[in-house]
mmCIF file of C-alpha atoms and ligand atoms in Angstrom:
data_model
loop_
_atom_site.group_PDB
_atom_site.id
_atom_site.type_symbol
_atom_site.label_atom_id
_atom_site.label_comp_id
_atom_site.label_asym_id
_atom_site.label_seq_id
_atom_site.Cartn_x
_atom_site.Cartn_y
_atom_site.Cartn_z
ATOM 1 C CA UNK A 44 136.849 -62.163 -110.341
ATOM 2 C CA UNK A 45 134.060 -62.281 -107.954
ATOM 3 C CA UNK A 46 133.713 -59.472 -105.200
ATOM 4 C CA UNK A 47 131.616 -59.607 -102.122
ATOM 5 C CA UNK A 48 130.894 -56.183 -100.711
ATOM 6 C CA UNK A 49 129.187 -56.976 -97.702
ATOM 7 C CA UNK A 50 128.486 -53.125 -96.837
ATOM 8 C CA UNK A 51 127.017 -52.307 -93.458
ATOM 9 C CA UNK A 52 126.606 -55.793 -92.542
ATOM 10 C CA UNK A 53 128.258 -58.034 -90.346
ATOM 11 C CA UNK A 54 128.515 -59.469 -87.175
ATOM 12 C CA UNK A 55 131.285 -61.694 -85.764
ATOM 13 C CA UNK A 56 129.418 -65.021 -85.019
ATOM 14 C CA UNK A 57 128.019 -64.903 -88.947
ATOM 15 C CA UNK A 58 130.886 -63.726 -90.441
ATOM 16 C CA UNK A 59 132.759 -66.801 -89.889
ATOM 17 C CA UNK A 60 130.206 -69.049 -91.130
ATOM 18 C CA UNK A 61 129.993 -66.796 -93.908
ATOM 19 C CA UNK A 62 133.347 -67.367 -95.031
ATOM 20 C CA UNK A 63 133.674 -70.832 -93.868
ATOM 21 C CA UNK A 64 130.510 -71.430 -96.235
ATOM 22 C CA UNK A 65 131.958 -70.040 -99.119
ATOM 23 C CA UNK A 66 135.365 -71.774 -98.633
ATOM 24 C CA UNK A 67 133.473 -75.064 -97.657
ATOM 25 C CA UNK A 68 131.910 -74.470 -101.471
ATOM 26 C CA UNK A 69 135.169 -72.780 -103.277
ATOM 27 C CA UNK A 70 136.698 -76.309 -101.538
ATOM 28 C CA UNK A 71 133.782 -78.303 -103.894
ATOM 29 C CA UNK A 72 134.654 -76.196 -107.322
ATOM 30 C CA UNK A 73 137.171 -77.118 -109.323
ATOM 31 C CA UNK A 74 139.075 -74.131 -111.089
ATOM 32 C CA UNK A 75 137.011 -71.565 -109.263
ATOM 33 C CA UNK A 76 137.983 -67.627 -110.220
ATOM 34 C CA UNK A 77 139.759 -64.909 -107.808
ATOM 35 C CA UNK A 78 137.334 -64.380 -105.018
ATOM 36 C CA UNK A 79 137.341 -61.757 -102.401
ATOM 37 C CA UNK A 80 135.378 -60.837 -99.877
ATOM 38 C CA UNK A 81 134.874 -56.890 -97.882
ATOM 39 C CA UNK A 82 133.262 -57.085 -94.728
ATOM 40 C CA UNK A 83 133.280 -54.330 -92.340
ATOM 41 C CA UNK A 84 136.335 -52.788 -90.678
ATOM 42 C CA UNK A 85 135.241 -54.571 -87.663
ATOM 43 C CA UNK A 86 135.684 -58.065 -89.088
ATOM 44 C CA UNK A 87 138.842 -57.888 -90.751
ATOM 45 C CA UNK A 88 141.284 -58.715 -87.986
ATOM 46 C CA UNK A 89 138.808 -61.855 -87.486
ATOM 47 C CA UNK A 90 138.326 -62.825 -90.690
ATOM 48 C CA UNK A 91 141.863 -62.486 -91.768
ATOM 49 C CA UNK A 92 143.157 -65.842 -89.989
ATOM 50 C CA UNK A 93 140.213 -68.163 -91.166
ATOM 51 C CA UNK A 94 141.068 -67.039 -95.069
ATOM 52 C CA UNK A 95 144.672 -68.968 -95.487
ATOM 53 C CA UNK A 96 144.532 -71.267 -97.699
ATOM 54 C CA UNK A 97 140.857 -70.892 -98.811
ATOM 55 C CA UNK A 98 141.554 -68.494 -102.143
ATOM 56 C CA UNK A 99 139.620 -66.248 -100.692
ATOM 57 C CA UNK A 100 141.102 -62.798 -100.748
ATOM 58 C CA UNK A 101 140.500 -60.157 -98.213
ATOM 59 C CA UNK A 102 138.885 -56.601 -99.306
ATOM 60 C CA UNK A 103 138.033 -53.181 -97.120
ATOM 61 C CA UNK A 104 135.432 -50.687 -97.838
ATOM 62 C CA UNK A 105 137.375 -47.409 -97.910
ATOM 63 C CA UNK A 106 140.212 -46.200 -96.409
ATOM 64 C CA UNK A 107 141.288 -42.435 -95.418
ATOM 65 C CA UNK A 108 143.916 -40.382 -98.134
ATOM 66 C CA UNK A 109 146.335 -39.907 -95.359
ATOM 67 C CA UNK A 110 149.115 -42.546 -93.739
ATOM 68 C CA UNK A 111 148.468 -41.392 -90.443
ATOM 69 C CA UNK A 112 147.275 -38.590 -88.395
ATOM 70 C CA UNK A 113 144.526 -36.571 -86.599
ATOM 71 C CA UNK A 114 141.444 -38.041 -88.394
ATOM 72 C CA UNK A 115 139.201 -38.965 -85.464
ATOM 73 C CA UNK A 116 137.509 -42.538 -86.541
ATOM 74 C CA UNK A 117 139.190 -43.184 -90.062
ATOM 75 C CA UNK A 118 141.211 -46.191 -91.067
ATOM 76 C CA UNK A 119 144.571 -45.435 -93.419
ATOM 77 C CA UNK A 120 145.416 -48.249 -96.144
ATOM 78 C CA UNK A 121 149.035 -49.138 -94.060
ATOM 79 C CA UNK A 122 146.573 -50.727 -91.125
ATOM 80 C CA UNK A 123 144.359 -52.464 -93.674
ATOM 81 C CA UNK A 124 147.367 -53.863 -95.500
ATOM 82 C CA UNK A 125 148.730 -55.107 -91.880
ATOM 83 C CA UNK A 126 145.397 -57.272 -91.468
ATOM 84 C CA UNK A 127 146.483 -58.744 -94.834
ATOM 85 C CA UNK A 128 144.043 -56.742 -97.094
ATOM 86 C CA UNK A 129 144.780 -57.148 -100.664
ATOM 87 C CA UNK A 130 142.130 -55.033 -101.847
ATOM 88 C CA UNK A 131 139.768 -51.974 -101.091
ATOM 89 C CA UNK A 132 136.701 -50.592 -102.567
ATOM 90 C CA UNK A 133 137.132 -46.937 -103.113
ATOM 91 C CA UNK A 134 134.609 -44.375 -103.825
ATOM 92 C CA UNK A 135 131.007 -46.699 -103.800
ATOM 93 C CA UNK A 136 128.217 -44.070 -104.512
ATOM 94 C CA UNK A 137 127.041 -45.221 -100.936
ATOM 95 C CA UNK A 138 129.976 -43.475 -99.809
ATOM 96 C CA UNK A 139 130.092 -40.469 -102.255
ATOM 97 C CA UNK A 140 126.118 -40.239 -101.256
ATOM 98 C CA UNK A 141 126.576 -40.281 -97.794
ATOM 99 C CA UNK A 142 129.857 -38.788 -97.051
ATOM 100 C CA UNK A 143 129.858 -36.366 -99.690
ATOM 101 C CA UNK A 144 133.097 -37.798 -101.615
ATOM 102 C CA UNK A 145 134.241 -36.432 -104.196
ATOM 103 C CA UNK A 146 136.338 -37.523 -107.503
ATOM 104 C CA UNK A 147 139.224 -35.983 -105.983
ATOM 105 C CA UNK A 148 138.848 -37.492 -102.784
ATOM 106 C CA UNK A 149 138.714 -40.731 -104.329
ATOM 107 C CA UNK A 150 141.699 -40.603 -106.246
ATOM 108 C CA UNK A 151 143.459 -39.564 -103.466
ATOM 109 C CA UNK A 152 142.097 -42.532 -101.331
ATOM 110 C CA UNK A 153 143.950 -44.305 -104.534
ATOM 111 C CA UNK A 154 146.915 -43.327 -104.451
ATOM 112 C CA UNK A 155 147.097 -44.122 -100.653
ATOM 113 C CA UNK A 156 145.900 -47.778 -101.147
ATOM 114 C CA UNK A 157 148.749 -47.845 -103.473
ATOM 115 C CA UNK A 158 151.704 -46.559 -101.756
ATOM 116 C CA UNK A 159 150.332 -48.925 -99.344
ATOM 117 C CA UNK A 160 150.511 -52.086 -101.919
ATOM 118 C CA UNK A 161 146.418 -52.083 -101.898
ATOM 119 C CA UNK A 162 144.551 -52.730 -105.575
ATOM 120 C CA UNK A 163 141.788 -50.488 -104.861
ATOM 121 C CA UNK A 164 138.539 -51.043 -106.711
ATOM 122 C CA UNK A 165 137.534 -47.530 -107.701
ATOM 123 C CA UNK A 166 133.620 -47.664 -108.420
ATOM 124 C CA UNK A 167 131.408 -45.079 -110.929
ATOM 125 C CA UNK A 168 128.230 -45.315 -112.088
ATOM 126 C CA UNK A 169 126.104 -42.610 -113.184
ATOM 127 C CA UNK A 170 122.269 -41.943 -111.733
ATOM 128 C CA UNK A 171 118.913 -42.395 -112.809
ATOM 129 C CA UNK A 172 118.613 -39.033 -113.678
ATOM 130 C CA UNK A 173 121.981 -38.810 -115.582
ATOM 131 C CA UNK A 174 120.429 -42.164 -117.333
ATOM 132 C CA UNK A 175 116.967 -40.821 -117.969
ATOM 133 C CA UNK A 176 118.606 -37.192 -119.308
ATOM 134 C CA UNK A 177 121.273 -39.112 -121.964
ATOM 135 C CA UNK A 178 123.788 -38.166 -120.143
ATOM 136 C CA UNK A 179 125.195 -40.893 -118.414
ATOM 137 C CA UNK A 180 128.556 -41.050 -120.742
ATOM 138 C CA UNK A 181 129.443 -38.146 -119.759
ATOM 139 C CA UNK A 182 128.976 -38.453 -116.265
ATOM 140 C CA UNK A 183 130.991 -41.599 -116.181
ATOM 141 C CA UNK A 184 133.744 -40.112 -117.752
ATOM 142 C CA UNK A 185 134.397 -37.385 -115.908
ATOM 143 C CA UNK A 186 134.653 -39.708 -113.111
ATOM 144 C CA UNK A 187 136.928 -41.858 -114.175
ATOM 145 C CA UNK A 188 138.941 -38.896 -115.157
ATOM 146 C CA UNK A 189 138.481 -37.281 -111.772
ATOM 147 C CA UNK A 190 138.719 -40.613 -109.552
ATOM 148 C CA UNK A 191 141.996 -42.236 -111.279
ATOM 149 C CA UNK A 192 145.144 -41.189 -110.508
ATOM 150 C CA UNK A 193 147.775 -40.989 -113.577
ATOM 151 C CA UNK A 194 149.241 -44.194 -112.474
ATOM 152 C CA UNK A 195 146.207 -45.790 -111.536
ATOM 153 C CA UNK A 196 146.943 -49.671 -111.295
ATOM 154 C CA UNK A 197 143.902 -51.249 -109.987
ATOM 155 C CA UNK A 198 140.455 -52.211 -110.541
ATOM 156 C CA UNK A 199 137.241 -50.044 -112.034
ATOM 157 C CA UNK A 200 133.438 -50.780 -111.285
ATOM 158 C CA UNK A 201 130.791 -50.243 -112.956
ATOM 159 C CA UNK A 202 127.672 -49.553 -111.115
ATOM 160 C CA UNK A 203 124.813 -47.406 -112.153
ATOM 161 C CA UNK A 204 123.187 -46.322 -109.044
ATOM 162 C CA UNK A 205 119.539 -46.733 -109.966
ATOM 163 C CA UNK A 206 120.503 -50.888 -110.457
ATOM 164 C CA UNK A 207 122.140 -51.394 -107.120
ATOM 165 C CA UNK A 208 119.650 -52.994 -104.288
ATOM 166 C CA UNK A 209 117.129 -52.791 -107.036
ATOM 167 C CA UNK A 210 116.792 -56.226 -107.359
ATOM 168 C CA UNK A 211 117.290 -56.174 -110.860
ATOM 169 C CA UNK A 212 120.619 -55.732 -112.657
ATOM 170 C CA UNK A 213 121.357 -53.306 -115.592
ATOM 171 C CA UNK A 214 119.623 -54.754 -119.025
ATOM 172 C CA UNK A 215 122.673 -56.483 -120.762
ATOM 173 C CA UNK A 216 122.685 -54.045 -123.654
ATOM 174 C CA UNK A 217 123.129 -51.266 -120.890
ATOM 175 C CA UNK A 218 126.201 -53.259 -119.712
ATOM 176 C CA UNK A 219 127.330 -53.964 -123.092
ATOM 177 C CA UNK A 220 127.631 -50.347 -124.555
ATOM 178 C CA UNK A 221 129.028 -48.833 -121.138
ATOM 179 C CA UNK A 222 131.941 -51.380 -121.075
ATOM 180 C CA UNK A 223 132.948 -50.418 -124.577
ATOM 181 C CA UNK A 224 132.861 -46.901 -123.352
ATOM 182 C CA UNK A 225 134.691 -47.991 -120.285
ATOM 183 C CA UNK A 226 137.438 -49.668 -122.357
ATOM 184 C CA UNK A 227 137.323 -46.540 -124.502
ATOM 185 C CA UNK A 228 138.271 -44.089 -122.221
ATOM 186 C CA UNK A 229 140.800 -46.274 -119.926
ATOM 187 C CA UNK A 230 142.175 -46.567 -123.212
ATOM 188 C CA UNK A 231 142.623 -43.324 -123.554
ATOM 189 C CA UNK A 232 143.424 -42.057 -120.552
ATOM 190 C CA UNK A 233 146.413 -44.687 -119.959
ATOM 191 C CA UNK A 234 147.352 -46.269 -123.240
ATOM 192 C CA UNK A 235 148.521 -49.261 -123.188
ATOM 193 C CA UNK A 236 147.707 -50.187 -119.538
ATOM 194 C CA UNK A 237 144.256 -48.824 -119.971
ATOM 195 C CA UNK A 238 143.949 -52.159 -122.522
ATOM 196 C CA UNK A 239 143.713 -54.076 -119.763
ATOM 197 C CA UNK A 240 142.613 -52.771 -116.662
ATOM 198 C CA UNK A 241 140.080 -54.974 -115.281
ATOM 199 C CA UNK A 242 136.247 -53.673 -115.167
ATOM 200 C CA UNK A 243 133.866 -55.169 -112.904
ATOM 201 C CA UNK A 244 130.082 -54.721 -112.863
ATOM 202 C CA UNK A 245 128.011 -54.187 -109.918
ATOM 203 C CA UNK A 246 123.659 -53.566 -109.292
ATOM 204 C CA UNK A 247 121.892 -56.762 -108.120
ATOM 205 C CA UNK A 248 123.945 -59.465 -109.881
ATOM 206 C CA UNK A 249 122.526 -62.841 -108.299
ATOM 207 C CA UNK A 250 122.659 -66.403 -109.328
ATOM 208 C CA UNK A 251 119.697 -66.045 -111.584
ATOM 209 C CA UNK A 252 121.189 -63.613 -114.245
ATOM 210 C CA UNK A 253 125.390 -63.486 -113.541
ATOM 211 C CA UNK A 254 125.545 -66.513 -116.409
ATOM 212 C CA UNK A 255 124.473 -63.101 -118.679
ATOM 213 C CA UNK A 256 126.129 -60.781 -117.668
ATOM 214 C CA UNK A 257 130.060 -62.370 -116.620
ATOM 215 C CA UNK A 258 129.969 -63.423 -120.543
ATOM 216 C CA UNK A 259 129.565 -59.648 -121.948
ATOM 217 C CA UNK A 260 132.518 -58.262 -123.698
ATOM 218 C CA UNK A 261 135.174 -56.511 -121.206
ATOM 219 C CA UNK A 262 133.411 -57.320 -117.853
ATOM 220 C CA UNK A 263 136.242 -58.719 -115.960
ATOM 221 C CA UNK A 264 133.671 -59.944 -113.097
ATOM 222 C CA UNK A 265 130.839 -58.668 -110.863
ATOM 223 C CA UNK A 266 130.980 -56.625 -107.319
ATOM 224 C CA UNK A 267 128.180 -58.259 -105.323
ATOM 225 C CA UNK A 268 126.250 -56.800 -102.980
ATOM 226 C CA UNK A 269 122.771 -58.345 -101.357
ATOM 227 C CA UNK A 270 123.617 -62.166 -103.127
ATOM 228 C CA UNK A 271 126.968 -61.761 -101.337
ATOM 229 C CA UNK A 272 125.564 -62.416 -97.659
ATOM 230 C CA UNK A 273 124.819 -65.825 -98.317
ATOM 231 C CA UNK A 274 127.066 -68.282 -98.851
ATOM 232 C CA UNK A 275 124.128 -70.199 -100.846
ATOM 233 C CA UNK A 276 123.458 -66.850 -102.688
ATOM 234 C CA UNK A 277 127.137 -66.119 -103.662
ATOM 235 C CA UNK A 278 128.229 -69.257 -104.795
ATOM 236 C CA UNK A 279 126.159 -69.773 -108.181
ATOM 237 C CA UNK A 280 127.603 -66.189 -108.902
ATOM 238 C CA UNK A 281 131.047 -67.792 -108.706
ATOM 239 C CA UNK A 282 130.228 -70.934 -110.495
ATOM 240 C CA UNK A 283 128.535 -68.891 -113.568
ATOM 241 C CA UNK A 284 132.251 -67.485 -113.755
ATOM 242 C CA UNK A 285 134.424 -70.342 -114.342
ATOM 243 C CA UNK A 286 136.014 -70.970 -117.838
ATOM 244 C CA UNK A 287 135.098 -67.491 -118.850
HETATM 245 O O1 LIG B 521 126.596 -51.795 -104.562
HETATM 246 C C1 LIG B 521 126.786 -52.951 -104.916
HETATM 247 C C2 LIG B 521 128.092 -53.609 -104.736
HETATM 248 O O2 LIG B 521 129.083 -52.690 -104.421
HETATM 249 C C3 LIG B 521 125.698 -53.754 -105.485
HETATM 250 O O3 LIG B 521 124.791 -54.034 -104.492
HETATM 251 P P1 LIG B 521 123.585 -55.050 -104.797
HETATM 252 O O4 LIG B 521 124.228 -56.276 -105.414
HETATM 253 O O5 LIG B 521 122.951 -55.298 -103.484
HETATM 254 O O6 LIG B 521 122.706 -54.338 -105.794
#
């Protein structure tokens, strides 16, 4: 599965070519993999109608823990799921940086996008300090415990901070050894469904390297961020995941 996480970014008029780019070049790939794309709020309600029929799916950014209610300028999961939103990224350390999320917060964010038929895509990655200090394990553990609800049926990504924007992705050793912890402690935090919850990974993937890193044991695809603007940028990142 390829995700687009088009941040902060985002105006109408580009938006649709965006998307009609990428389904122009999903159109000229056989077999291509689940694709979805998160623009802003904004573009949701526009983007929704040009998606039928293209296999692209249609992902949000965040959403609020309550239904409803007095939370000036938040967006609940029910009003995301009436645009036709399938999925929603929950708890980016964009977010957690510069909204001051928490774990908790995040897994109750969750559990809304549940009740609300969402699969949210519940993101961790630990810092360059928790890297650099040996104790990035730990760090990511604690927030998968902290983020995932008990009945946590969705999607986890895996995105140490000090790769994202960096231009360069996470060596694929890195990648390796956190997705065996990452299965690990699903594992045993759900059992059985923990087996096969799917784990994405996310910090400058681009054309030039996703061919290394889609292959690596337990990455269930990449969350794109930059390469995910351009239709010309995104598409060798799908391509590099067919017949994996
Ligand atoms: O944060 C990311 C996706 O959620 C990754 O962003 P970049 O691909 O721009 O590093």
């Amino acid at each position: 599965m390829i995700v687009g996480n088009w941040k902060m970014n985002g105006l109408s008029a580009p938006s649709r070519a965006l998307v009609s780019a990428i389904a122009d070049g999903l159109r000229a790939t056989p077999n291509p993999p689940p694709v979805v794309v998160c623009p802003p709020f904004t573009q949701l309600a526009v983007l929704g109608p040009l998606l039928n029929g293209t296999g692209i799916a249609l992902g949000a950014q965040d959403c609020h823990p309550a239904p409803s209610g007095p939370h000036t300028g938040d967006i609940s999961a029910s009003m995301l799921a009436e645009l036709g939103v399938e999925y929603v990224i929950l708890g980016h350390s964009e977010r957690r940086r510069d909204h001051g999320e928490l774990d908790e917060t995040v897994r109750e964010k969750a559990l809304a996008a549940m009740a609300a038929g969402l699969t949210p895509i519940v993101c961790v990655g630990e810092s360059a300090d928790q890297r650099a200090a040996g104790e990035y394990q730990d760090a990511v553990g604690w927030q998968i415990k902290g983020s995932l609800p008990d009945n946590f049926n969705g999607i986890v990504a895996y995105e140490p901070i000090w790769a994202i924007g960096s231009g360069v992705p996470a060596p694929v050793q890195d990648i390796a050894d956190m997705m065996g912890f990452l299965r690990a402690e699903l594992t045993r935090q759900f059992g059985e469904a923990g087996k096969t919850t799917r784990i994405l990974y996310g910090g400058s993937v681009s054309g030039r390297d996703a061919s290394d890193i889609l292959p690596i044991a337990e990455v269930g695809g990449a969350l794109v961020g930059g390469a995910s603007l351009e239709a010309d940028a995104f598409l060798p990142i799908v391509r590099a995941a067919i017949d994996l």
